[in-house]
């Protein structure tokens, strides 16, 4: 089923998983114009030049430049206004061209991720119930606080999404309880139900296919799809209230 409104995805992860899931581009066969070119100050490429259609109707993508994106980030370090590069690129698009813009970042607080924070209206933090992931979460909150302190950018945290929960593991159950306690303490809601580890979801993700594209999804997958819609609705409500 085609998307009802045009949505733009920005792949700011040098690993480029989003790009590979939704297009045929790979590190060995990269796009002609990518996010790396848009951010490269020696290039004349605009964000509009880099937008490509995906396998999903109504869903458009600015692909990652893979290793080139990392290389361009290194050239921006220390440059005036480097943190505002993505925002400037997005501001160049006609108003209203896309109803939603989703920015995918790697789990790091590097320059490209800070660029995403500056450009964003809100942030959604995806957590896995693993000790390393939860330690990284604290770094993310510190980075968001630094934006307010040093750049005057207030970035609301719309909520947490808890992903890849294995309820057979006691450590996952323990970490999930920690996330719930942290959610209550920080007044950051958990959006939707925790998403369990699912082989079916992994297979769909690998081919860039949605649950709604399956001819007969299982009850389990239909339940997960309803949960994803709950997350999207919550993000839109948060944005409307801002």
PDB file of C-alpha atoms in Angstrom:
ATOM      1  CA  UNK A   1       0.000   0.000   0.000  1.00  0.00           C
ATOM      2  CA  UNK A   2       1.438   3.381  -0.968  1.00  0.00           C
ATOM      3  CA  UNK A   3       2.126   6.042   1.631  1.00  0.00           C
ATOM      4  CA  UNK A   4      -0.741   8.582   1.829  1.00  0.00           C
ATOM      5  CA  UNK A   5       1.627  11.544   2.303  1.00  0.00           C
ATOM      6  CA  UNK A   6       5.127  12.136   0.934  1.00  0.00           C
ATOM      7  CA  UNK A   7       7.751  11.381   3.570  1.00  0.00           C
ATOM      8  CA  UNK A   8      11.474  12.046   3.328  1.00  0.00           C
ATOM      9  CA  UNK A   9      14.133   9.880   4.973  1.00  0.00           C
ATOM     10  CA  UNK A  10      17.651  11.190   5.574  1.00  0.00           C
ATOM     11  CA  UNK A  11      20.262   8.497   6.059  1.00  0.00           C
ATOM     12  CA  UNK A  12      22.964  10.074   8.227  1.00  0.00           C
ATOM     13  CA  UNK A  13      24.530   6.769   9.197  1.00  0.00           C
ATOM     14  CA  UNK A  14      27.756   5.953   7.296  1.00  0.00           C
ATOM     15  CA  UNK A  15      26.829   2.291   7.614  1.00  0.00           C
ATOM     16  CA  UNK A  16      23.917   3.063   5.301  1.00  0.00           C
ATOM     17  CA  UNK A  17      21.481   0.386   6.432  1.00  0.00           C
ATOM     18  CA  UNK A  18      18.470   2.556   5.610  1.00  0.00           C
ATOM     19  CA  UNK A  19      19.845   3.188   2.129  1.00  0.00           C
ATOM     20  CA  UNK A  20      20.469  -0.480   1.445  1.00  0.00           C
ATOM     21  CA  UNK A  21      17.056  -1.556   2.757  1.00  0.00           C
ATOM     22  CA  UNK A  22      15.079   0.895   0.624  1.00  0.00           C
ATOM     23  CA  UNK A  23      17.187   1.137  -2.553  1.00  0.00           C
ATOM     24  CA  UNK A  24      19.624  -0.928  -4.586  1.00  0.00           C
ATOM     25  CA  UNK A  25      22.607   1.202  -3.555  1.00  0.00           C
ATOM     26  CA  UNK A  26      25.497  -0.432  -1.725  1.00  0.00           C
ATOM     27  CA  UNK A  27      29.011   0.660  -0.708  1.00  0.00           C
ATOM     28  CA  UNK A  28      30.246  -1.008  -3.907  1.00  0.00           C
ATOM     29  CA  UNK A  29      27.523   0.620  -6.035  1.00  0.00           C
ATOM     30  CA  UNK A  30      26.817   3.970  -4.367  1.00  0.00           C
ATOM     31  CA  UNK A  31      24.411   6.682  -5.563  1.00  0.00           C
ATOM     32  CA  UNK A  32      25.605   9.457  -7.866  1.00  0.00           C
ATOM     33  CA  UNK A  33      24.672  12.057  -5.263  1.00  0.00           C
ATOM     34  CA  UNK A  34      24.424  11.319  -1.561  1.00  0.00           C
ATOM     35  CA  UNK A  35      24.248  12.981   1.829  1.00  0.00           C
ATOM     36  CA  UNK A  36      28.043  13.103   1.739  1.00  0.00           C
ATOM     37  CA  UNK A  37      27.921  15.346  -1.361  1.00  0.00           C
ATOM     38  CA  UNK A  38      25.263  17.583   0.198  1.00  0.00           C
ATOM     39  CA  UNK A  39      27.425  18.187   3.274  1.00  0.00           C
ATOM     40  CA  UNK A  40      30.688  18.517   1.348  1.00  0.00           C
ATOM     41  CA  UNK A  41      31.521  22.225   1.133  1.00  0.00           C
ATOM     42  CA  UNK A  42      33.574  21.640  -2.001  1.00  0.00           C
ATOM     43  CA  UNK A  43      30.478  20.273  -3.784  1.00  0.00           C
ATOM     44  CA  UNK A  44      27.583  22.189  -5.359  1.00  0.00           C
ATOM     45  CA  UNK A  45      25.133  19.347  -4.690  1.00  0.00           C
ATOM     46  CA  UNK A  46      21.870  20.315  -3.016  1.00  0.00           C
ATOM     47  CA  UNK A  47      19.537  18.158  -0.970  1.00  0.00           C
ATOM     48  CA  UNK A  48      17.071  18.153  -3.869  1.00  0.00           C
ATOM     49  CA  UNK A  49      19.800  16.675  -6.115  1.00  0.00           C
ATOM     50  CA  UNK A  50      20.242  13.740  -3.743  1.00  0.00           C
ATOM     51  CA  UNK A  51      16.583  12.749  -3.219  1.00  0.00           C
ATOM     52  CA  UNK A  52      15.651   9.386  -4.759  1.00  0.00           C
ATOM     53  CA  UNK A  53      12.486   7.328  -4.816  1.00  0.00           C
ATOM     54  CA  UNK A  54      12.398   4.146  -2.773  1.00  0.00           C
ATOM     55  CA  UNK A  55      10.640   0.840  -3.210  1.00  0.00           C
ATOM     56  CA  UNK A  56       7.719   2.327  -1.283  1.00  0.00           C
ATOM     57  CA  UNK A  57       5.341   4.735  -2.987  1.00  0.00           C
ATOM     58  CA  UNK A  58       5.365   8.147  -1.327  1.00  0.00           C
ATOM     59  CA  UNK A  59       8.590   7.406   0.532  1.00  0.00           C
ATOM     60  CA  UNK A  60      11.691   9.297  -0.617  1.00  0.00           C
ATOM     61  CA  UNK A  61      15.280   9.026   0.573  1.00  0.00           C
ATOM     62  CA  UNK A  62      18.499  10.985   0.699  1.00  0.00           C
ATOM     63  CA  UNK A  63      20.984   8.094   0.686  1.00  0.00           C
ATOM     64  CA  UNK A  64      24.019   7.784   2.893  1.00  0.00           C
ATOM     65  CA  UNK A  65      27.389   8.284   1.295  1.00  0.00           C
ATOM     66  CA  UNK A  66      28.705   5.281   3.240  1.00  0.00           C
ATOM     67  CA  UNK A  67      32.418   5.779   3.965  1.00  0.00           C
ATOM     68  CA  UNK A  68      32.368   9.115   2.130  1.00  0.00           C
ATOM     69  CA  UNK A  69      29.942  10.491   4.713  1.00  0.00           C
ATOM     70  CA  UNK A  70      32.446   9.744   7.455  1.00  0.00           C
ATOM     71  CA  UNK A  71      35.209  11.387   5.404  1.00  0.00           C
ATOM     72  CA  UNK A  72      33.135  14.526   4.837  1.00  0.00           C
ATOM     73  CA  UNK A  73      32.338  14.738   8.538  1.00  0.00           C
ATOM     74  CA  UNK A  74      36.063  14.803   9.255  1.00  0.00           C
ATOM     75  CA  UNK A  75      36.505  17.793   6.894  1.00  0.00           C
ATOM     76  CA  UNK A  76      33.732  19.725   8.681  1.00  0.00           C
ATOM     77  CA  UNK A  77      35.208  19.458  12.147  1.00  0.00           C
ATOM     78  CA  UNK A  78      36.207  22.938  13.293  1.00  0.00           C
ATOM     79  CA  UNK A  79      34.544  24.734  10.361  1.00  0.00           C
ATOM     80  CA  UNK A  80      32.268  27.693  11.184  1.00  0.00           C
ATOM     81  CA  UNK A  81      28.638  26.622  11.435  1.00  0.00           C
ATOM     82  CA  UNK A  82      29.457  22.961  10.886  1.00  0.00           C
ATOM     83  CA  UNK A  83      26.653  21.841  13.216  1.00  0.00           C
ATOM     84  CA  UNK A  84      24.067  23.636  11.064  1.00  0.00           C
ATOM     85  CA  UNK A  85      24.925  21.944   7.750  1.00  0.00           C
ATOM     86  CA  UNK A  86      21.961  19.559   7.692  1.00  0.00           C
ATOM     87  CA  UNK A  87      19.517  22.274   8.784  1.00  0.00           C
ATOM     88  CA  UNK A  88      20.684  24.548   5.960  1.00  0.00           C
ATOM     89  CA  UNK A  89      20.241  21.710   3.496  1.00  0.00           C
ATOM     90  CA  UNK A  90      16.700  21.002   4.698  1.00  0.00           C
ATOM     91  CA  UNK A  91      15.803  24.689   4.678  1.00  0.00           C
ATOM     92  CA  UNK A  92      16.596  24.755   0.957  1.00  0.00           C
ATOM     93  CA  UNK A  93      13.618  22.478   0.187  1.00  0.00           C
ATOM     94  CA  UNK A  94      10.266  24.073  -0.738  1.00  0.00           C
ATOM     95  CA  UNK A  95       7.969  24.451   2.254  1.00  0.00           C
ATOM     96  CA  UNK A  96       5.417  21.661   2.479  1.00  0.00           C
ATOM     97  CA  UNK A  97       7.132  19.381  -0.039  1.00  0.00           C
ATOM     98  CA  UNK A  98       7.222  16.610   2.571  1.00  0.00           C
ATOM     99  CA  UNK A  99       4.781  16.112   5.406  1.00  0.00           C
ATOM    100  CA  UNK A 100       7.316  14.266   7.558  1.00  0.00           C
ATOM    101  CA  UNK A 101      11.110  14.189   7.528  1.00  0.00           C
ATOM    102  CA  UNK A 102      12.748  11.347   9.446  1.00  0.00           C
ATOM    103  CA  UNK A 103      16.486  11.428  10.113  1.00  0.00           C
ATOM    104  CA  UNK A 104      18.256   8.150  10.846  1.00  0.00           C
ATOM    105  CA  UNK A 105      21.477   8.471  12.853  1.00  0.00           C
ATOM    106  CA  UNK A 106      23.981   5.989  14.099  1.00  0.00           C
ATOM    107  CA  UNK A 107      24.204   5.498  17.874  1.00  0.00           C
ATOM    108  CA  UNK A 108      26.874   8.130  18.426  1.00  0.00           C
ATOM    109  CA  UNK A 109      27.107  11.786  19.379  1.00  0.00           C
ATOM    110  CA  UNK A 110      29.468  12.780  16.580  1.00  0.00           C
ATOM    111  CA  UNK A 111      29.243  15.894  14.389  1.00  0.00           C
ATOM    112  CA  UNK A 112      26.785  14.404  11.904  1.00  0.00           C
ATOM    113  CA  UNK A 113      24.470  13.297  14.708  1.00  0.00           C
ATOM    114  CA  UNK A 114      24.640  16.756  16.293  1.00  0.00           C
ATOM    115  CA  UNK A 115      23.705  18.126  12.877  1.00  0.00           C
ATOM    116  CA  UNK A 116      20.600  15.960  12.970  1.00  0.00           C
ATOM    117  CA  UNK A 117      19.756  17.231  16.446  1.00  0.00           C
ATOM    118  CA  UNK A 118      20.050  20.857  15.294  1.00  0.00           C
ATOM    119  CA  UNK A 119      17.779  20.191  12.296  1.00  0.00           C
ATOM    120  CA  UNK A 120      15.163  18.172  14.169  1.00  0.00           C
ATOM    121  CA  UNK A 121      11.979  19.291  15.901  1.00  0.00           C
ATOM    122  CA  UNK A 122      12.063  16.311  18.244  1.00  0.00           C
ATOM    123  CA  UNK A 123      14.074  13.173  18.860  1.00  0.00           C
ATOM    124  CA  UNK A 124      12.961   9.583  19.235  1.00  0.00           C
ATOM    125  CA  UNK A 125      15.419   7.427  21.176  1.00  0.00           C
ATOM    126  CA  UNK A 126      15.431   3.746  20.226  1.00  0.00           C
ATOM    127  CA  UNK A 127      16.815   1.555  22.979  1.00  0.00           C
ATOM    128  CA  UNK A 128      17.754  -2.084  23.166  1.00  0.00           C
ATOM    129  CA  UNK A 129      17.672  -3.659  26.633  1.00  0.00           C
ATOM    130  CA  UNK A 130      21.433  -4.174  26.598  1.00  0.00           C
ATOM    131  CA  UNK A 131      23.904  -2.629  29.045  1.00  0.00           C
ATOM    132  CA  UNK A 132      26.046  -1.029  26.308  1.00  0.00           C
ATOM    133  CA  UNK A 133      23.010   0.524  24.617  1.00  0.00           C
ATOM    134  CA  UNK A 134      21.770   1.977  27.890  1.00  0.00           C
ATOM    135  CA  UNK A 135      25.149   3.533  28.606  1.00  0.00           C
ATOM    136  CA  UNK A 136      25.006   5.169  25.177  1.00  0.00           C
ATOM    137  CA  UNK A 137      21.578   6.539  26.027  1.00  0.00           C
ATOM    138  CA  UNK A 138      23.082   8.677  28.783  1.00  0.00           C
ATOM    139  CA  UNK A 139      25.556  10.177  26.304  1.00  0.00           C
ATOM    140  CA  UNK A 140      22.641  11.057  24.035  1.00  0.00           C
ATOM    141  CA  UNK A 141      20.841  12.964  26.782  1.00  0.00           C
ATOM    142  CA  UNK A 142      24.052  14.813  27.664  1.00  0.00           C
ATOM    143  CA  UNK A 143      24.464  15.813  24.000  1.00  0.00           C
ATOM    144  CA  UNK A 144      20.878  17.112  23.903  1.00  0.00           C
ATOM    145  CA  UNK A 145      21.483  19.129  27.082  1.00  0.00           C
ATOM    146  CA  UNK A 146      24.675  20.562  25.566  1.00  0.00           C
ATOM    147  CA  UNK A 147      22.678  21.841  22.590  1.00  0.00           C
ATOM    148  CA  UNK A 148      20.525  23.871  24.954  1.00  0.00           C
ATOM    149  CA  UNK A 149      23.447  25.116  27.009  1.00  0.00           C
ATOM    150  CA  UNK A 150      25.888  26.053  24.259  1.00  0.00           C
ATOM    151  CA  UNK A 151      23.792  26.571  21.113  1.00  0.00           C
ATOM    152  CA  UNK A 152      20.432  27.584  22.516  1.00  0.00           C
ATOM    153  CA  UNK A 153      18.695  24.694  20.749  1.00  0.00           C
ATOM    154  CA  UNK A 154      15.863  23.090  22.702  1.00  0.00           C
ATOM    155  CA  UNK A 155      15.210  19.577  21.438  1.00  0.00           C
ATOM    156  CA  UNK A 156      12.289  17.743  23.030  1.00  0.00           C
ATOM    157  CA  UNK A 157      12.624  14.001  23.535  1.00  0.00           C
ATOM    158  CA  UNK A 158       9.331  12.670  22.183  1.00  0.00           C
ATOM    159  CA  UNK A 159       9.864   9.308  23.789  1.00  0.00           C
ATOM    160  CA  UNK A 160      11.609   5.977  23.904  1.00  0.00           C
ATOM    161  CA  UNK A 161      11.034   2.986  21.683  1.00  0.00           C
ATOM    162  CA  UNK A 162      12.293  -0.252  23.185  1.00  0.00           C
ATOM    163  CA  UNK A 163      13.425  -2.636  20.458  1.00  0.00           C
ATOM    164  CA  UNK A 164      14.575  -6.249  20.139  1.00  0.00           C
ATOM    165  CA  UNK A 165      13.426  -7.461  23.532  1.00  0.00           C
ATOM    166  CA  UNK A 166      13.999 -11.145  24.201  1.00  0.00           C
ATOM    167  CA  UNK A 167      11.614 -12.008  27.015  1.00  0.00           C
ATOM    168  CA  UNK A 168      13.396 -15.337  27.545  1.00  0.00           C
ATOM    169  CA  UNK A 169      16.424 -13.479  28.876  1.00  0.00           C
ATOM    170  CA  UNK A 170      16.416 -12.401  32.488  1.00  0.00           C
ATOM    171  CA  UNK A 171      18.892  -9.604  31.783  1.00  0.00           C
ATOM    172  CA  UNK A 172      16.514  -8.150  29.182  1.00  0.00           C
ATOM    173  CA  UNK A 173      13.674  -8.223  31.700  1.00  0.00           C
ATOM    174  CA  UNK A 174      15.873  -6.454  34.231  1.00  0.00           C
ATOM    175  CA  UNK A 175      16.993  -3.803  31.741  1.00  0.00           C
ATOM    176  CA  UNK A 176      13.405  -3.282  30.608  1.00  0.00           C
ATOM    177  CA  UNK A 177      12.419  -2.501  34.187  1.00  0.00           C
ATOM    178  CA  UNK A 178      15.299  -0.017  34.370  1.00  0.00           C
ATOM    179  CA  UNK A 179      14.047   1.704  31.209  1.00  0.00           C
ATOM    180  CA  UNK A 180      10.539   1.958  32.696  1.00  0.00           C
ATOM    181  CA  UNK A 181      11.933   3.479  35.884  1.00  0.00           C
ATOM    182  CA  UNK A 182      14.063   5.934  33.912  1.00  0.00           C
ATOM    183  CA  UNK A 183      11.072   6.825  31.754  1.00  0.00           C
ATOM    184  CA  UNK A 184       9.057   7.725  34.848  1.00  0.00           C
ATOM    185  CA  UNK A 185      11.921   9.629  36.494  1.00  0.00           C
ATOM    186  CA  UNK A 186      12.713  11.710  33.381  1.00  0.00           C
ATOM    187  CA  UNK A 187       9.064  12.109  32.280  1.00  0.00           C
ATOM    188  CA  UNK A 188       9.925  10.627  28.889  1.00  0.00           C
ATOM    189  CA  UNK A 189       7.180   8.280  27.691  1.00  0.00           C
ATOM    190  CA  UNK A 190       7.745   4.847  26.244  1.00  0.00           C
ATOM    191  CA  UNK A 191       5.915   4.931  22.911  1.00  0.00           C
ATOM    192  CA  UNK A 192       4.062   1.762  21.998  1.00  0.00           C
ATOM    193  CA  UNK A 193       4.753  -1.628  23.490  1.00  0.00           C
ATOM    194  CA  UNK A 194       8.327  -2.955  23.625  1.00  0.00           C
ATOM    195  CA  UNK A 195       9.137  -4.595  20.287  1.00  0.00           C
ATOM    196  CA  UNK A 196      10.181  -8.219  20.672  1.00  0.00           C
ATOM    197  CA  UNK A 197      12.932  -9.967  18.750  1.00  0.00           C
ATOM    198  CA  UNK A 198      11.249 -11.215  15.581  1.00  0.00           C
ATOM    199  CA  UNK A 199      12.698 -13.247  12.737  1.00  0.00           C
ATOM    200  CA  UNK A 200       9.829 -12.141  10.498  1.00  0.00           C
ATOM    201  CA  UNK A 201      10.580  -8.473  11.138  1.00  0.00           C
ATOM    202  CA  UNK A 202      14.268  -9.031  10.421  1.00  0.00           C
ATOM    203  CA  UNK A 203      13.450 -10.646   7.086  1.00  0.00           C
ATOM    204  CA  UNK A 204      11.109  -7.814   6.107  1.00  0.00           C
ATOM    205  CA  UNK A 205      13.664  -5.233   7.143  1.00  0.00           C
ATOM    206  CA  UNK A 206      16.371  -6.878   5.040  1.00  0.00           C
ATOM    207  CA  UNK A 207      14.332  -6.413   1.859  1.00  0.00           C
ATOM    208  CA  UNK A 208      12.823  -3.022   2.758  1.00  0.00           C
ATOM    209  CA  UNK A 209       9.317  -4.462   2.848  1.00  0.00           C
ATOM    210  CA  UNK A 210       6.494  -3.324   5.108  1.00  0.00           C
ATOM    211  CA  UNK A 211       4.089  -5.518   7.033  1.00  0.00           C
ATOM    212  CA  UNK A 212       1.242  -3.982   5.017  1.00  0.00           C
ATOM    213  CA  UNK A 213       2.834  -5.299   1.811  1.00  0.00           C
ATOM    214  CA  UNK A 214       2.419  -8.903   2.908  1.00  0.00           C
ATOM    215  CA  UNK A 215      -0.541 -10.782   1.477  1.00  0.00           C
ATOM    216  CA  UNK A 216      -1.379 -12.483   4.769  1.00  0.00           C
ATOM    217  CA  UNK A 217       0.608 -11.196   7.756  1.00  0.00           C
ATOM    218  CA  UNK A 218       0.311 -13.188  10.950  1.00  0.00           C
ATOM    219  CA  UNK A 219      -1.661 -11.924  13.939  1.00  0.00           C
ATOM    220  CA  UNK A 220       1.663 -11.264  15.655  1.00  0.00           C
ATOM    221  CA  UNK A 221       2.854  -9.060  12.788  1.00  0.00           C
ATOM    222  CA  UNK A 222      -0.472  -7.228  12.584  1.00  0.00           C
ATOM    223  CA  UNK A 223      -0.172  -6.483  16.298  1.00  0.00           C
ATOM    224  CA  UNK A 224       3.338  -5.125  15.752  1.00  0.00           C
ATOM    225  CA  UNK A 225       2.095  -2.982  12.860  1.00  0.00           C
ATOM    226  CA  UNK A 226      -0.561  -1.465  15.121  1.00  0.00           C
ATOM    227  CA  UNK A 227       2.178  -0.712  17.638  1.00  0.00           C
ATOM    228  CA  UNK A 228       4.269   1.057  14.993  1.00  0.00           C
ATOM    229  CA  UNK A 229       1.256   3.192  14.057  1.00  0.00           C
ATOM    230  CA  UNK A 230       0.854   4.123  17.713  1.00  0.00           C
ATOM    231  CA  UNK A 231       4.445   5.388  17.714  1.00  0.00           C
ATOM    232  CA  UNK A 232       3.921   7.456  14.552  1.00  0.00           C
ATOM    233  CA  UNK A 233       0.702   8.940  15.913  1.00  0.00           C
ATOM    234  CA  UNK A 234       2.410   9.889  19.173  1.00  0.00           C
ATOM    235  CA  UNK A 235       5.225  11.647  17.300  1.00  0.00           C
ATOM    236  CA  UNK A 236       2.756  13.634  15.222  1.00  0.00           C
ATOM    237  CA  UNK A 237       0.729  14.601  18.286  1.00  0.00           C
ATOM    238  CA  UNK A 238       3.897  15.740  20.047  1.00  0.00           C
ATOM    239  CA  UNK A 239       4.885  17.831  17.041  1.00  0.00           C
ATOM    240  CA  UNK A 240       1.411  19.406  16.795  1.00  0.00           C
ATOM    241  CA  UNK A 241       1.469  20.301  20.476  1.00  0.00           C
ATOM    242  CA  UNK A 242       4.897  21.952  20.237  1.00  0.00           C
TER     243      UNK A 242
END
